[in-house]
Amino acid sequence: MRFFHHIFSKPIIFRENKVNLLVIENKKHFANFVRDFTVQSRGEEGEILLSDDVSDLDFEKHAEVIADYFSLDFNGKKLSSKLITELKQSALYSFAGETGELLGLLNSFGSKVISSVEFPLEWETVDDIGAVLKLFDYRLNVISENPLEMLVDYMEVCSHFLKKDIFVLVNLKSYFDMEEIKLLYKEAFFRKWNLIVLEPSSSGSLQEYEDIVIIDKDICEIRIDNEEFL
């Protein structure tokens, strides 16, 4: 898998056990990258092209952009929808008997309760257990006082429910020290997540773990990676 932006001389490749560190020193271009990553992760148009060895890929389906490490939304609309979908599948296949019995009781109750009204009524039977499950207002309850643990938990949730395998981490090195970042990298390698770390300056690197592309203030490109793999 690889991605490309017109500012680069060639595509940037995701390599196993390597993080792509992008240092964009030009402020205007840094802001453009943050915008493109963000809007394309929501399905809008942008300048970033994602592909495998055969065809272009949908950036929204693969990538999650994280810029605020203290307001991670574990219960956003997409995650909540996928949670209900998973619970619905569980109800239909693991608890099929109980599900059928519950729907039967609800419909029986619905037919009885209308007898209290003297006017003719129309009503819909309940046959979607997903609609019933929504009434419970299920929410992911992930709590930790450790910001790094919360970040990893959020990434795991996005990977599980949304099938995300690319995480764009903006200004990561402003919030975590090198030892924490090293732990994050190792966790990502273990889980086969592809990381893009987007930084506005060279504030330290872990070259053992990173392929580095720098776009300096004059829009010159510097690469620090193992070229034989590219």
Coordinates of C-alpha atoms in Angstrom, one line a residue:
M1 CA 0.0 0.0 0.0
R2 CA 1.2 3.5 -0.8
F3 CA 0.0 7.1 -0.9
F4 CA 1.0 10.1 -3.0
H5 CA 0.7 13.8 -3.0
H6 CA 1.8 16.1 -5.8
I7 CA 4.4 17.8 -3.5
F8 CA 6.3 14.5 -3.2
S9 CA 8.8 13.3 -5.8
K10 CA 7.5 9.8 -5.6
P11 CA 4.9 7.8 -3.7
I12 CA 5.4 7.0 0.0
I13 CA 5.2 3.3 0.7
F14 CA 3.9 1.6 3.9
R15 CA 6.5 -0.8 4.9
E16 CA 6.2 -3.5 7.6
N17 CA 7.4 -2.4 11.0
K18 CA 8.0 1.1 9.8
V19 CA 6.2 4.4 10.5
N20 CA 6.0 7.1 7.9
L21 CA 7.1 10.4 9.5
L22 CA 6.1 13.4 7.5
V23 CA 7.7 16.7 8.5
I24 CA 6.2 19.6 6.7
E25 CA 8.0 22.7 7.7
N26 CA 6.2 25.1 5.4
K27 CA 3.2 26.2 7.5
K28 CA 0.9 26.6 4.5
H29 CA 1.6 23.2 3.2
F30 CA 1.4 21.7 6.7
A31 CA -2.1 23.2 7.1
N32 CA -3.1 21.8 3.6
F33 CA -1.9 18.3 4.6
V34 CA -4.0 18.4 7.8
R35 CA -7.0 19.6 5.9
D36 CA -6.6 17.0 3.1
F37 CA -6.1 14.1 5.5
T38 CA -9.1 15.3 7.6
V39 CA -11.6 15.9 4.8
Q40 CA -10.6 12.8 2.8
S41 CA -11.1 10.7 6.0
R42 CA -14.7 12.0 5.9
G43 CA -15.2 11.0 2.2
E44 CA -14.6 14.5 0.7
E45 CA -12.2 15.4 -2.1
G46 CA -8.6 16.1 -1.5
E47 CA -5.1 15.9 -3.0
I48 CA -4.0 12.6 -1.4
L49 CA -4.1 9.4 -3.5
L50 CA -4.1 6.0 -1.7
S51 CA -3.5 2.8 -3.7
D52 CA -2.3 -0.8 -3.5
D53 CA -0.3 -2.4 -6.2
V54 CA -3.4 -2.8 -8.4
S55 CA -5.9 0.1 -8.0
D56 CA -6.8 3.2 -6.1
L57 CA -8.3 2.8 -2.6
D58 CA -11.0 4.8 -0.8
F59 CA -9.1 6.9 1.8
E60 CA -12.2 7.2 4.0
K61 CA -12.6 3.4 4.3
H62 CA -9.0 2.9 5.4
A63 CA -7.8 5.9 7.3
E64 CA -8.6 7.6 10.6
V65 CA -7.1 11.0 11.4
I66 CA -6.4 11.9 15.0
A67 CA -5.3 15.4 16.0
D68 CA -7.0 15.9 19.5
Y69 CA -5.6 13.2 21.8
F70 CA -7.7 14.3 24.8
S71 CA -11.2 14.3 23.2
L72 CA -11.3 10.9 21.5
D73 CA -14.9 10.1 20.6
F74 CA -15.5 6.5 21.2
N75 CA -19.3 6.9 20.6
G76 CA -19.4 8.9 17.3
K77 CA -22.2 8.2 14.9
K78 CA -20.2 5.7 12.7
L79 CA -18.8 3.7 15.7
S80 CA -22.2 3.6 17.4
S81 CA -23.8 2.3 14.2
K82 CA -21.2 -0.4 13.8
L83 CA -21.6 -1.4 17.5
I84 CA -25.4 -1.8 17.0
T85 CA -24.7 -3.9 13.9
E86 CA -22.4 -6.2 15.8
L87 CA -24.9 -6.5 18.7
K88 CA -27.7 -7.2 16.2
Q89 CA -25.6 -10.0 14.6
S90 CA -25.0 -11.5 18.0
A91 CA -28.7 -11.3 18.9
L92 CA -29.7 -13.0 15.6
Y93 CA -27.1 -15.8 15.6
S94 CA -26.0 -16.3 19.3
F95 CA -29.4 -15.6 20.9
A96 CA -31.8 -16.5 18.2
G97 CA -34.4 -18.1 20.5
E98 CA -34.4 -15.2 23.0
T99 CA -34.6 -12.7 20.1
G100 CA -37.6 -14.4 18.5
E101 CA -39.3 -14.6 21.9
L102 CA -38.7 -11.0 22.7
L103 CA -40.0 -9.8 19.4
G104 CA -43.1 -12.0 19.8
L105 CA -43.7 -10.5 23.3
L106 CA -43.3 -7.0 22.0
N107 CA -45.8 -7.5 19.2
S108 CA -48.2 -9.3 21.5
F109 CA -48.0 -6.3 23.9
G110 CA -48.5 -3.9 21.0
S111 CA -51.7 -5.6 19.8
K112 CA -53.1 -5.7 23.4
V113 CA -52.4 -2.1 24.4
I114 CA -54.3 -0.6 21.5
S115 CA -57.5 -2.1 23.0
S116 CA -57.4 0.7 25.5
V117 CA -58.1 3.2 22.8
E118 CA -61.7 3.5 21.4
F119 CA -60.6 4.7 18.0
P120 CA -59.3 2.5 15.2
L121 CA -55.5 2.5 15.0
E122 CA -52.8 1.4 12.5
W123 CA -49.5 0.2 13.8
E124 CA -46.3 -1.5 12.7
T125 CA -45.1 -4.8 14.1
V126 CA -41.6 -4.9 15.4
D127 CA -39.4 -7.2 13.4
D128 CA -36.0 -5.5 13.6
I129 CA -34.1 -6.4 16.7
G130 CA -31.6 -3.6 15.9
A131 CA -34.3 -1.0 16.5
V132 CA -35.0 -2.6 19.9
L133 CA -31.3 -2.7 20.8
K134 CA -31.0 1.1 20.1
L135 CA -33.4 1.7 22.9
F136 CA -30.8 0.5 25.4
D137 CA -28.5 3.3 24.2
Y138 CA -25.4 1.1 24.3
R139 CA -22.1 3.1 24.5
L140 CA -18.5 2.1 24.6
N141 CA -17.2 3.0 28.1
V142 CA -13.4 3.2 27.7
I143 CA -11.7 4.9 30.6
S144 CA -8.1 5.4 31.4
E145 CA -6.0 8.1 33.0
N146 CA -3.2 7.4 30.7
P147 CA -3.5 9.3 27.4
L148 CA -1.4 6.8 25.5
E149 CA -3.6 3.9 26.6
M150 CA -6.6 5.9 25.6
L151 CA -5.1 6.5 22.2
V152 CA -4.3 2.8 21.6
D153 CA -7.8 1.8 22.8
Y154 CA -9.3 4.3 20.4
M155 CA -7.2 3.0 17.5
E156 CA -8.2 -0.6 18.5
V157 CA -11.9 0.4 18.5
C158 CA -11.6 2.0 15.0
S159 CA -9.7 -1.0 13.7
H160 CA -12.3 -3.5 15.0
F161 CA -15.6 -1.7 14.2
L162 CA -14.6 0.5 11.2
K163 CA -11.9 -1.7 9.8
K164 CA -9.4 1.1 9.7
D165 CA -5.8 0.1 9.0
I166 CA -4.2 3.6 8.5
F167 CA -3.9 6.1 11.3
V168 CA -2.8 9.7 10.7
L169 CA -1.4 11.1 13.9
V170 CA -1.1 14.9 13.8
N171 CA 1.5 16.6 16.1
L172 CA 2.0 13.3 18.0
K173 CA 5.4 14.4 19.3
S174 CA 4.0 17.5 20.9
Y175 CA 2.0 15.3 23.3
F176 CA 4.0 12.2 24.0
D177 CA 7.7 11.6 24.8
M178 CA 9.9 9.3 22.8
E179 CA 9.5 6.3 25.1
E180 CA 5.7 6.6 24.8
I181 CA 5.9 6.9 21.1
K182 CA 8.2 3.9 20.8
L183 CA 5.6 1.9 22.8
L184 CA 2.9 3.1 20.4
Y185 CA 5.0 2.2 17.4
K186 CA 5.6 -1.3 18.7
E187 CA 1.9 -1.7 19.4
A188 CA 1.1 -0.6 15.8
F189 CA 3.6 -3.1 14.4
F190 CA 2.1 -5.9 16.4
R191 CA -1.4 -5.1 15.3
K192 CA -0.4 -4.4 11.6
W193 CA -1.6 -0.8 11.7
N194 CA -0.1 1.6 9.2
L195 CA 1.0 4.9 10.8
I196 CA 1.5 8.3 9.3
V197 CA 2.9 10.8 11.8
L198 CA 2.5 14.4 10.6
E199 CA 4.7 17.0 12.2
P200 CA 5.5 20.7 11.5
S201 CA 9.1 20.4 12.5
S202 CA 11.9 17.9 13.2
S203 CA 11.5 17.6 17.0
G204 CA 13.3 14.3 17.3
S205 CA 13.1 11.0 15.4
L206 CA 13.3 7.3 16.0
Q207 CA 15.1 6.3 12.8
E208 CA 15.0 2.6 13.8
Y209 CA 11.3 2.8 13.5
E210 CA 10.6 5.6 11.0
D211 CA 10.9 6.3 7.3
I212 CA 11.2 10.1 7.2
V213 CA 10.2 12.6 4.5
I214 CA 10.9 16.2 5.2
I215 CA 9.4 19.1 3.1
D216 CA 11.4 22.1 4.3
K217 CA 10.3 25.8 4.2
D218 CA 11.6 26.2 0.7
I219 CA 9.5 23.1 -0.5
C220 CA 12.7 21.0 -0.9
E221 CA 12.3 17.3 -0.2
I222 CA 14.6 15.3 2.0
R223 CA 14.1 11.5 2.5
I224 CA 15.7 9.4 5.3
D225 CA 14.7 5.8 4.6
N226 CA 16.0 2.6 3.2
E227 CA 15.8 3.1 -0.5
E228 CA 16.4 -0.5 -1.4
F229 CA 12.9 -1.3 -0.2
L230 CA 11.2 1.4 -2.3

